[in-house]
Coordinates of C-alpha atoms in Angstrom, one line a residue:
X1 CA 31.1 53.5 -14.5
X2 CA 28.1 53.4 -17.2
X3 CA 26.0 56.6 -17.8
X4 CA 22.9 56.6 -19.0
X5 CA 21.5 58.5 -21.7
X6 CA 20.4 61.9 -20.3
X7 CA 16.6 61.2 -20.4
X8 CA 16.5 58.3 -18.4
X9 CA 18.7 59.7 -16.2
X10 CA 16.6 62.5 -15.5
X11 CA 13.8 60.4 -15.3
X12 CA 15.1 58.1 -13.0
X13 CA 15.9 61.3 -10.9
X14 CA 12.5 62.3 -11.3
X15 CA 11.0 59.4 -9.9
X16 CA 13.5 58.8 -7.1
X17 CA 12.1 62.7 -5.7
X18 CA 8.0 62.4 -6.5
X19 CA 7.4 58.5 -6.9
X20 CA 9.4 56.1 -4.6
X21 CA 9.3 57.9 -1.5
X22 CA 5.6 58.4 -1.7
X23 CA 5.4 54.3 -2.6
X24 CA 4.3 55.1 -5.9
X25 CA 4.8 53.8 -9.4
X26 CA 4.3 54.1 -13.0
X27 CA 1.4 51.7 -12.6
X28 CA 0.1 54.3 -10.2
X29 CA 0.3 57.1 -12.8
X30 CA -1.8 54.8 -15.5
X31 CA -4.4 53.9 -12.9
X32 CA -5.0 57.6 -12.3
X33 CA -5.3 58.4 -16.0
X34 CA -7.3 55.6 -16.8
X35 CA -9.6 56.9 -13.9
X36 CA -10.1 60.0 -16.2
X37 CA -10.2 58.5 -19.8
X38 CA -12.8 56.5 -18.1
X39 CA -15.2 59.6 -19.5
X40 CA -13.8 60.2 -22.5
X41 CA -11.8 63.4 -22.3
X42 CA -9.3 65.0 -25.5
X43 CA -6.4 65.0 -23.3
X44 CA -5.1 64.2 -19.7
X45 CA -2.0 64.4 -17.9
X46 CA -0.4 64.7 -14.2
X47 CA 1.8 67.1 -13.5
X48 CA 4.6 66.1 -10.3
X49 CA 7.3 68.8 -9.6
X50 CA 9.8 69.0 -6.7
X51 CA 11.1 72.5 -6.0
X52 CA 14.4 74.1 -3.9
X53 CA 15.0 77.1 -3.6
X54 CA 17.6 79.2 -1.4
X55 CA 18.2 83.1 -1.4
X56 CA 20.5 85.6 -0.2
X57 CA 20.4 89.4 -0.1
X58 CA 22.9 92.1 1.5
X59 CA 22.8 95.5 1.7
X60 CA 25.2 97.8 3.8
X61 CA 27.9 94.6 4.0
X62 CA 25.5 93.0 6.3
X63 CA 23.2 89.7 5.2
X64 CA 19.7 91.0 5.1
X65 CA 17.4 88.0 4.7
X66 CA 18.9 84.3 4.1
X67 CA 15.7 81.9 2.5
X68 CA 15.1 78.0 2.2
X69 CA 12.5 76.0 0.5
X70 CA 11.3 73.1 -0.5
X71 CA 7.9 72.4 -2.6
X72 CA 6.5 69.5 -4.2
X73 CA 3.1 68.3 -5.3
X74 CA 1.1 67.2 -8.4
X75 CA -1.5 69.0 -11.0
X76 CA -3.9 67.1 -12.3
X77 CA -5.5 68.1 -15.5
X78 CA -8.5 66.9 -18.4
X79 CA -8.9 68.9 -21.3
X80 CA -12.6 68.6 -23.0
X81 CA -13.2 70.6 -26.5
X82 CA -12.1 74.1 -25.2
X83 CA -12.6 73.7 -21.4
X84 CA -9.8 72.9 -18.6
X85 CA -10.4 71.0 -15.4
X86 CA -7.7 71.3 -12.9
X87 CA -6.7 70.0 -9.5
X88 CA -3.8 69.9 -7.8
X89 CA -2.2 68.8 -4.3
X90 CA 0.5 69.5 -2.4
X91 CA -0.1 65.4 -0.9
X92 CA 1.7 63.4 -2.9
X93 CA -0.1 59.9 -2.5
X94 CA -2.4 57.4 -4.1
X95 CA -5.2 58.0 -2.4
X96 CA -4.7 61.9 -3.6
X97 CA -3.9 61.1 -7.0
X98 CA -7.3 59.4 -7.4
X99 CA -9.2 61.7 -5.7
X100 CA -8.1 64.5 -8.0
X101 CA -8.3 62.2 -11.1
X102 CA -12.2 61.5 -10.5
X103 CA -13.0 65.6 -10.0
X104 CA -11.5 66.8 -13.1
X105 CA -12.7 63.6 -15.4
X106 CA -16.4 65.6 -14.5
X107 CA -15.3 68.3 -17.1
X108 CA -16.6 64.9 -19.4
X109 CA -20.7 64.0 -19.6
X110 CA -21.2 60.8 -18.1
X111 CA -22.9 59.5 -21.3
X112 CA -19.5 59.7 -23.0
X113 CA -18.3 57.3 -20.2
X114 CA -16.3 54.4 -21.8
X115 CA -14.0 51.6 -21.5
X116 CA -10.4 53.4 -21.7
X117 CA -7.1 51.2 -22.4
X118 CA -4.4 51.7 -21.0
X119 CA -2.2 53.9 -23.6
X120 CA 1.4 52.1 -24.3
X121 CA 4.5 54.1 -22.1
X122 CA 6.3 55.8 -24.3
X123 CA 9.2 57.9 -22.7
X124 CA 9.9 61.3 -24.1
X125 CA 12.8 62.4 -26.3
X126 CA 14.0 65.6 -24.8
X127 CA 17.0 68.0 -25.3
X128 CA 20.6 68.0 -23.2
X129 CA 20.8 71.8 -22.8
X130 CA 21.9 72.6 -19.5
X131 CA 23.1 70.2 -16.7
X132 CA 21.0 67.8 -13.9
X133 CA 22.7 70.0 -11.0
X134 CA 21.7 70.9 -8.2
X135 CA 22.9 74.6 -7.8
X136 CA 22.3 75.5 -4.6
X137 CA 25.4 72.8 -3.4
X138 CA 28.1 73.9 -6.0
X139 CA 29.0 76.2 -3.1
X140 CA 28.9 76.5 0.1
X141 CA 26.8 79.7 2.3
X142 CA 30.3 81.2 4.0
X143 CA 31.4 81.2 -0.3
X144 CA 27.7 82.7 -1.1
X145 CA 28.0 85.3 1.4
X146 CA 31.4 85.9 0.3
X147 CA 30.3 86.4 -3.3
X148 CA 27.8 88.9 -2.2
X149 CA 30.5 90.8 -0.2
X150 CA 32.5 91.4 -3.4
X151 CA 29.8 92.8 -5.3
X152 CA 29.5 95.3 -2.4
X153 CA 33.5 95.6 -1.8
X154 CA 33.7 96.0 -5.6
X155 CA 30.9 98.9 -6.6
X156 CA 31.9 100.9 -3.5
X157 CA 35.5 101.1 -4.4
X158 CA 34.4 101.8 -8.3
X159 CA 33.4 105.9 -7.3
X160 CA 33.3 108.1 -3.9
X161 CA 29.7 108.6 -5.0
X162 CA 28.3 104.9 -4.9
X163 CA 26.2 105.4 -0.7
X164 CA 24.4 102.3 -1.2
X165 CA 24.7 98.9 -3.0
X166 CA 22.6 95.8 -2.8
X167 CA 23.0 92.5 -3.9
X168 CA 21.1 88.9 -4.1
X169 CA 22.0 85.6 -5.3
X170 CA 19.0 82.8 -5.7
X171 CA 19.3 79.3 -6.7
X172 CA 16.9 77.0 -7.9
X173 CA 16.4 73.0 -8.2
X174 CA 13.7 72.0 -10.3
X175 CA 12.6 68.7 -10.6
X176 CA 9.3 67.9 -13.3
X177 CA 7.8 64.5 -14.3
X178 CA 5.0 64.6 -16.6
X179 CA 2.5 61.6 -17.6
X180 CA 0.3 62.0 -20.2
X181 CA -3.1 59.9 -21.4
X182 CA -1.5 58.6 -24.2
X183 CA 1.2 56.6 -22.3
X184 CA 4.0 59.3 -22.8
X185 CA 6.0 60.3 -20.0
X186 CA 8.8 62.9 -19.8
X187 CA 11.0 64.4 -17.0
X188 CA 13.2 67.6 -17.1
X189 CA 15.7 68.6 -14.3
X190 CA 16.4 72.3 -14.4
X191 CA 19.2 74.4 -12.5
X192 CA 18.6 77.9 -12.3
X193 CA 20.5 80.7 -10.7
X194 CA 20.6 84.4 -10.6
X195 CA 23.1 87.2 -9.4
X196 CA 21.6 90.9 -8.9
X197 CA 23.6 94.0 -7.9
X198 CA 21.7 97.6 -7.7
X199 CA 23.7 100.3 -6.6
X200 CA 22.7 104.2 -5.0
X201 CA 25.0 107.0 -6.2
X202 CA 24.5 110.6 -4.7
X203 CA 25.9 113.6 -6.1
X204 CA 25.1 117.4 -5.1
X205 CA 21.6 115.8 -3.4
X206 CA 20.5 114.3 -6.3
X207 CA 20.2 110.3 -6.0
X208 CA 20.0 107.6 -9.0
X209 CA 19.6 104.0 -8.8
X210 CA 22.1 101.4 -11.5
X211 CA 21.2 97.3 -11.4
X212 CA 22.6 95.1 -13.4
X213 CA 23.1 90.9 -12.8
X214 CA 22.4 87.9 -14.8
X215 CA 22.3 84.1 -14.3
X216 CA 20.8 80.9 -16.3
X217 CA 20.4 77.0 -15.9
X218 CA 24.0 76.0 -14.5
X219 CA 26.0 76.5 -11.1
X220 CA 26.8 79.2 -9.1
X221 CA 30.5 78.8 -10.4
X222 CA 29.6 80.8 -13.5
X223 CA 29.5 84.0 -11.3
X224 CA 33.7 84.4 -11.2
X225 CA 35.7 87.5 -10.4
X226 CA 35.6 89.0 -14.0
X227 CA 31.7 87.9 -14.3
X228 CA 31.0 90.0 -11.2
X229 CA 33.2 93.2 -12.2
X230 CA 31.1 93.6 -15.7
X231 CA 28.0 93.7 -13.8
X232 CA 29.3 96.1 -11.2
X233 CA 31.0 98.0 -14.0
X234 CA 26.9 98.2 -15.3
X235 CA 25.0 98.8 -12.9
X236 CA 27.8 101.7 -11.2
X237 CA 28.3 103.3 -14.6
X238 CA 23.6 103.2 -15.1
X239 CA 23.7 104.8 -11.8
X240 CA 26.5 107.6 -12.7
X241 CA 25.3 108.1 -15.9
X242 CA 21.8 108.8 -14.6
X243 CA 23.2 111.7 -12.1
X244 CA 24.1 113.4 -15.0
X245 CA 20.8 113.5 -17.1
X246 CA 18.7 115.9 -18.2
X247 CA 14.2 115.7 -18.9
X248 CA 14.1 113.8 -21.9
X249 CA 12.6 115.1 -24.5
X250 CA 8.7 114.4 -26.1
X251 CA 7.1 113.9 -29.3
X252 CA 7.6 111.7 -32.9
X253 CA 11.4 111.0 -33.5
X254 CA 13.9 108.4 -34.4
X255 CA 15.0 106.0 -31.7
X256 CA 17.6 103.6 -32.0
X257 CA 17.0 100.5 -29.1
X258 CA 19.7 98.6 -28.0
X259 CA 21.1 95.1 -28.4
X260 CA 20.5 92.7 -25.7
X261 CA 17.8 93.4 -22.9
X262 CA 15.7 96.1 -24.9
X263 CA 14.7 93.4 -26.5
X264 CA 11.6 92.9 -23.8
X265 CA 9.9 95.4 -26.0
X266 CA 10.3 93.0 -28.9
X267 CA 9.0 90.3 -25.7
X268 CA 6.2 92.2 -24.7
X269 CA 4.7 94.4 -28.1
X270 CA 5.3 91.5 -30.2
X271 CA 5.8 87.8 -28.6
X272 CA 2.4 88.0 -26.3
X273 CA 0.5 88.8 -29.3
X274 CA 1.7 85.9 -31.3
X275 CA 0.8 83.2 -28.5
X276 CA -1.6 80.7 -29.8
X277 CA -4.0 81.3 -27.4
X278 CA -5.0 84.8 -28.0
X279 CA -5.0 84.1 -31.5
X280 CA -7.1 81.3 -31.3
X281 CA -9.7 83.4 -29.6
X282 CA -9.2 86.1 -32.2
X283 CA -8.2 88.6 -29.5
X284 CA -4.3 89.3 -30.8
X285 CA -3.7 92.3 -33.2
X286 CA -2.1 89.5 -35.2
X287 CA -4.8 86.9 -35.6
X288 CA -5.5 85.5 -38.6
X289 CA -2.4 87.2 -40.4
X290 CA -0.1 84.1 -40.9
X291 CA 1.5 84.2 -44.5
X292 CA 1.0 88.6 -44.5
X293 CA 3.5 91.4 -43.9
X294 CA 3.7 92.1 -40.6
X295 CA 7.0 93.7 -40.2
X296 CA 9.6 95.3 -42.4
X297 CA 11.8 93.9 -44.6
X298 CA 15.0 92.4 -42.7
X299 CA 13.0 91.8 -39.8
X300 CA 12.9 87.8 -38.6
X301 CA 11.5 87.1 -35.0
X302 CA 11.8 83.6 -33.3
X303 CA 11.2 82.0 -30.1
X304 CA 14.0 79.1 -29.1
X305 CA 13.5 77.4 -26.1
X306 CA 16.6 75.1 -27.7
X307 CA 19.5 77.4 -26.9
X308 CA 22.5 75.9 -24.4
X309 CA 22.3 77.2 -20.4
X310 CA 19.8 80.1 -21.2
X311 CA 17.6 81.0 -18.6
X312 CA 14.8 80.6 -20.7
X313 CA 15.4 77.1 -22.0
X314 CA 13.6 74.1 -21.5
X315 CA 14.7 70.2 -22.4
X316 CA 11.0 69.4 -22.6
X317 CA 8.1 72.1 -22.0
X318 CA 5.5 71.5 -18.6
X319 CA 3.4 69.3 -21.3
X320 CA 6.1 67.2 -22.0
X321 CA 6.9 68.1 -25.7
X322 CA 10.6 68.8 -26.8
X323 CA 11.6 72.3 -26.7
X324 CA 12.1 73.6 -30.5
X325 CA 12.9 76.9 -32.2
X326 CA 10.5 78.7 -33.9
X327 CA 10.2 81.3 -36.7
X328 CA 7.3 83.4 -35.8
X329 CA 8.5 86.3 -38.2
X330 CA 10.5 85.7 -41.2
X331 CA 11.9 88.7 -43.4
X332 CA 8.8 90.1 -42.6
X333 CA 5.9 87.8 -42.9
X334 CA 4.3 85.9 -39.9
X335 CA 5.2 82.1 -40.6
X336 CA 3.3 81.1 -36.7
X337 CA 2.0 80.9 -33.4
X338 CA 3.5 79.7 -30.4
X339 CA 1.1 76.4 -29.0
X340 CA 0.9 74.5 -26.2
X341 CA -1.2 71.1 -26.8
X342 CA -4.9 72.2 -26.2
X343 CA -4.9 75.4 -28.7
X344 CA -2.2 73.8 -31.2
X345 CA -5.0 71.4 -30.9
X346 CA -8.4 73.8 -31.2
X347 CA -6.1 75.0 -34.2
X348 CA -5.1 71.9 -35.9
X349 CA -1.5 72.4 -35.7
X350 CA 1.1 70.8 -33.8
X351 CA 2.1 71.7 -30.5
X352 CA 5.6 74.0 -30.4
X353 CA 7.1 73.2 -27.1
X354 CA 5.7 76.2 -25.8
X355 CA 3.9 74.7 -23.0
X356 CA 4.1 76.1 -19.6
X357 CA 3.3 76.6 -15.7
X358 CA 4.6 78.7 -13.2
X359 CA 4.3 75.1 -11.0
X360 CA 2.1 72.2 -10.2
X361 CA -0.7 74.3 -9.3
X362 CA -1.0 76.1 -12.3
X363 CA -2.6 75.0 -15.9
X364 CA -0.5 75.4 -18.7
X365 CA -1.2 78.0 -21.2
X366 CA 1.4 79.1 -23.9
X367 CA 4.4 80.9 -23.2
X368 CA 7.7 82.4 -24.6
X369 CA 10.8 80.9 -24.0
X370 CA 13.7 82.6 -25.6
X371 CA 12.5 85.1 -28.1
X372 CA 14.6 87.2 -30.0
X373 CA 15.3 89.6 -33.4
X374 CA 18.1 87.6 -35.6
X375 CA 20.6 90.5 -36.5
X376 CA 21.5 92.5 -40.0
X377 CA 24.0 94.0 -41.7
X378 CA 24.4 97.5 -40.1
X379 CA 27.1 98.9 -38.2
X380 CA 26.1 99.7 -34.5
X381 CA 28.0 102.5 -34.6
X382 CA 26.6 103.5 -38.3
X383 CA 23.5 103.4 -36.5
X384 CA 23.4 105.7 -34.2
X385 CA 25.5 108.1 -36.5
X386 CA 22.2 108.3 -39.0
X387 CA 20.0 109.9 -36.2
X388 CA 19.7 113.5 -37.3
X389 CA 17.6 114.2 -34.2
X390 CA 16.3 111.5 -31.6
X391 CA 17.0 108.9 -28.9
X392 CA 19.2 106.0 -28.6
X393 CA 18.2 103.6 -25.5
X394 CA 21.2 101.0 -24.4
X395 CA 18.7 100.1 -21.6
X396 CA 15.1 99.8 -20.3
X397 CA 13.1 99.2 -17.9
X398 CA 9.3 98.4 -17.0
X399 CA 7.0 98.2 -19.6
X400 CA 3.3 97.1 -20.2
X401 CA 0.9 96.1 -23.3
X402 CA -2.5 95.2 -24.0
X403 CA -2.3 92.3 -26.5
X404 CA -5.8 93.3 -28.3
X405 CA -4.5 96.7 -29.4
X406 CA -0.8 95.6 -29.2
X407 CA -0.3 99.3 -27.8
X408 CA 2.9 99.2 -25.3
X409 CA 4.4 101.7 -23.3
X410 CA 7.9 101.0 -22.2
X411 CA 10.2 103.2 -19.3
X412 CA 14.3 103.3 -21.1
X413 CA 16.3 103.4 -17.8
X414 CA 19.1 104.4 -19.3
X415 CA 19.0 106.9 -22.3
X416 CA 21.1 109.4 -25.0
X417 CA 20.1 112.7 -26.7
X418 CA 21.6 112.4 -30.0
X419 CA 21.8 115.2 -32.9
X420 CA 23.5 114.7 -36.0
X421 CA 24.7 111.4 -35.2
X422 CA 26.8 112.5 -32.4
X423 CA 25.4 111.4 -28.7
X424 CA 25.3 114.6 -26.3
X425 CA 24.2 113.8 -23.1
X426 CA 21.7 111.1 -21.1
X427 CA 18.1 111.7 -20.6
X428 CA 15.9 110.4 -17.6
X429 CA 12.4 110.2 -18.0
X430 CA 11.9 108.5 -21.4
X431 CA 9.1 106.4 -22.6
X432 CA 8.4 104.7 -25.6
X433 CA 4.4 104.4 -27.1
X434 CA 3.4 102.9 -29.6
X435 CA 1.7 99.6 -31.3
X436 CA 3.4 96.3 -31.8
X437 CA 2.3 95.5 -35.2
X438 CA 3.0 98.8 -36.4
X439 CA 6.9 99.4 -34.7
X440 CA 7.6 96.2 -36.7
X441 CA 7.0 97.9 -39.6
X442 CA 9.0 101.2 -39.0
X443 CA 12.4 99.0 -38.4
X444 CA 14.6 101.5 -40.8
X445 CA 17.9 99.4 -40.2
X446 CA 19.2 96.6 -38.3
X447 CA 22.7 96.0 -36.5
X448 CA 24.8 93.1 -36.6
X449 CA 25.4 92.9 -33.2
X450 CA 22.6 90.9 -32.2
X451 CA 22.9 89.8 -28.3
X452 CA 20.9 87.9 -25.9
X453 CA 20.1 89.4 -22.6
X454 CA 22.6 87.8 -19.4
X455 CA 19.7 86.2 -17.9
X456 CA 17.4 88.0 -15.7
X457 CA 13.9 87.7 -17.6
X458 CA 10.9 86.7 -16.0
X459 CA 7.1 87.2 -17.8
X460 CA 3.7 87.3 -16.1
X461 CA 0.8 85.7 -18.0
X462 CA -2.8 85.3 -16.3
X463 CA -1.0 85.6 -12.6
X464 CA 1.8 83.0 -13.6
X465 CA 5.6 83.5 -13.8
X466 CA 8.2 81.9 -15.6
X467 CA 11.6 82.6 -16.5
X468 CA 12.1 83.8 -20.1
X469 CA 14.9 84.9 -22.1
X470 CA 15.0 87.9 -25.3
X471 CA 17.3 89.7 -27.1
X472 CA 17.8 91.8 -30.7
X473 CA 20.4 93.9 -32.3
X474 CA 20.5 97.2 -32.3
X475 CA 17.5 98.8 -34.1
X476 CA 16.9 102.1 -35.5
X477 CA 12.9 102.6 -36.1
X478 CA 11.5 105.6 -37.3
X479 CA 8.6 107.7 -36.3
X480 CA 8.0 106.3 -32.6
X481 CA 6.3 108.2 -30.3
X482 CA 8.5 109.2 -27.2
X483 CA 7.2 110.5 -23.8
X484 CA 9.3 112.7 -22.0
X485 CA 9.6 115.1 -18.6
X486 CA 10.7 118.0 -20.9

């Protein structure tokens, strides 16, 4: 047997889901784009995706709610200067394809009309970073529901005190074929699943809740018997833990984040306020700032939509471009933006990969992918052993920022009390305030233990999700402002 090279293959995959059964072709896709060059437009491009999804939940060893889905359609988009037209259809068809290609070339005066030529195909170079499976068929529902049982068999037999513990597995098959005006098309074939366990434990009256899962772009084979113990094991011992906590304190102290998930505040303060858009617009607290301190010394931020199976990875962004890693912050000093095409464009830069959509019907806009803090030289433990009097957060929760400002406030759901380097006792109730810009510069020291999160992200931009990865070392910053229930 031959193989192909994997970006025809997922191409030809691409067109055997949202061309050929619809009786279309490539010559299809240039007739539609010329239809919108005909007005003379700065860029162009359809959109196809074909979407299954499958869910499962349990809860009290019995299956709650059991979910199918299929979605498919098209987005068709022109770009003029700074403004977007947009339609899309769930129809795949020719007659659709036109239709939507003739409203959006409008965003173009008709005294700009001219003769377009047809652009020359070019096929996308993308990445191999996760495989063309579908993963809703590496198993079967009697082995799903099975899997789902375990988690429940598992967390109940950890402690007498576990009353409650719920559980979901979701799978997704995502198929994407992009076309753009100058002749370039790309295709991306992306597996996704997820496992989540929360669990209930009541002692003496008092109820707290533990979760823990992960997941990322390959089968549902990944989630094996020692894979589902660790994140029973966390989300048991966050609910335990929790029972025992006191009001956490309030006011200006030391707090020491984390490796792994607490790195969503890095996401969130940080990584929205460095997308291209905002800063073309001048709204980001960090526009305008490229080749200035912005953080501490030490401190080097990037976004890599490159890394192997992550749940934030991408072959080719939702515009086509290959995936990349990107410094944003190096050793202190902002080296860039993340771009899609349109404001990499506005901003006479190149595009980053960053391009995104939560699907078909959505424009693109740029997005995060994996971002993350790369590590230092600092003992974990060493760490947490220089806090003369503050907080150290393993875990957290919710969180919220306004990008202007860059002012955040962020829930830890799972918190220590520590004095004199030695942790005595959990708190519940903590929150961390501050500003962005300025927690970059109060990193004090940096672990070596620097950790991606197991794959649960998922960011909101402008109404649109998409899955995202992050993750830091542990970080000690001084002088952050916590809010507490003592």
């Amino acid at each position: 047997m031959i193989s192909r090279e994997p970006t025809i293959e997922r191409l030809a995959t691409a067109k055997s889901l949202l061309l050929t059964p619809f009786g279309l072709d490539e010559s299809h896709l240039t007739r539609a784009l010329n239809e919108i060059r005909a007005h003379r437009v700065d860029e162009a491009d359809l959109y196809f995706q074909y979407t299954r999804s499958e869910g499962w939940s349990l809860e009290e060893g019995i299956v709650k709610t059991g979910s199918f889905s299929i979605d498919q359609g098209v987005g068709v988009r022109a770009v003029s200067g700074e403004k977007t037209a947009f339609a899309y259809s769930d129809d795949i068809s020719e007659a659709s394809l036109l239709d939507a290609a003739r409203t959006v070339r409008s965003i173009a005066s008709a005294a700009q009309a001219g003769r377009a030529k047809s652009a020359a195909k070019k096929i996308a170079v993308g990445r191999r970073l996760y495989p063309d499976t579908d993963p809703i068929s590496t198993l079967d529902s009697t082995t799903k529901v099975a899997l789902l049982g375990k988690v429940e068999k598992l967390a109940r037999a950890k402690d007498p005190r576990v009353i409650q513990v719920m559980a979901g597995l979701a799978s997704e098959y995502d198929v994407v074929l992009v076309a753009r005006a100058d002749g370039t098309l790309a295709a991306d074939v992306r597996p996704l699943v997820r496992l989540s366990v929360t669990v209930i434990a009541e002692q003496k009256g008092r109820r707290e809740v533990g979760s823990s899962g992960g997941g990322g772009r390959f089968g549902l084979a990944y989630f094996s018997d020692a894979q589902i113990e660790e994140y029973v094991d966390l989300a048991v011992h966050a609910a335990l833990t929790n029972l025992e906590a006191r009001p956490a304190p309030a006011g200006e102290m030391t707090v020491v984040l984390g490796s792994g998930w607490p790195g969503i505040l890095l996401h969130e303060a940080i990584g929205h306020g460095l997308e291209g858009d905002f800063n073309r617009k001048g709204s980001s607290a960090f526009s305008g700032r490229i080749g200035q301190r912005v953080a501490a010394k030490g401190v080097t931020v990037l976004d890599d939509g490159t890394i192997a199976d992550r749940r934030g990875s991408l072959n080719v962004d939702d515009e086509g471009n290959a995936s990349q890693r990107n410094v944003l912050i190096e050793d202190g000093i902002l080296k860039g933006y993340i771009q899609d095409a349109m404001n990499a464009r506005l901003m006479g830069v190149a595009p980053t990969g960053n391009g995104r959509r939560e699907s078909y019907a959505h424009v693109p806009m740029p997005r995060m992918t994996n971002t993350y803090m790369l590590g230092g030289d600092k003992d974990p433990a060493e760490i947490i052993a220089s806090i003369k009097k503050g907080l150290y957060a393993p875990n957290f929760g919710g969180g919220q920022v306004d990008i202007t400002s860059g002012k955040f406030v962020f829930s830890a759901s799972e918190a220590y009390w520590v004095e004199n380097g030695k942790v005595l006792y959990p708190v519940k109730g903590a929150t961390i305030i501050g500003s962005g810009p300025e927690c970059l510069k109060r990193v004090a020291m940096i672990g070596n233990d620097m950790k991606l999160d197991p794959g649960v992200g998922t960011c909101g931009k402008e109404g649109q999700s998409v899955p995202v990865g992050v993750g830091q070392p542990t970080l000690r910053m001084d002088g952050l402002t916590v809010g507490g229930t003592a």
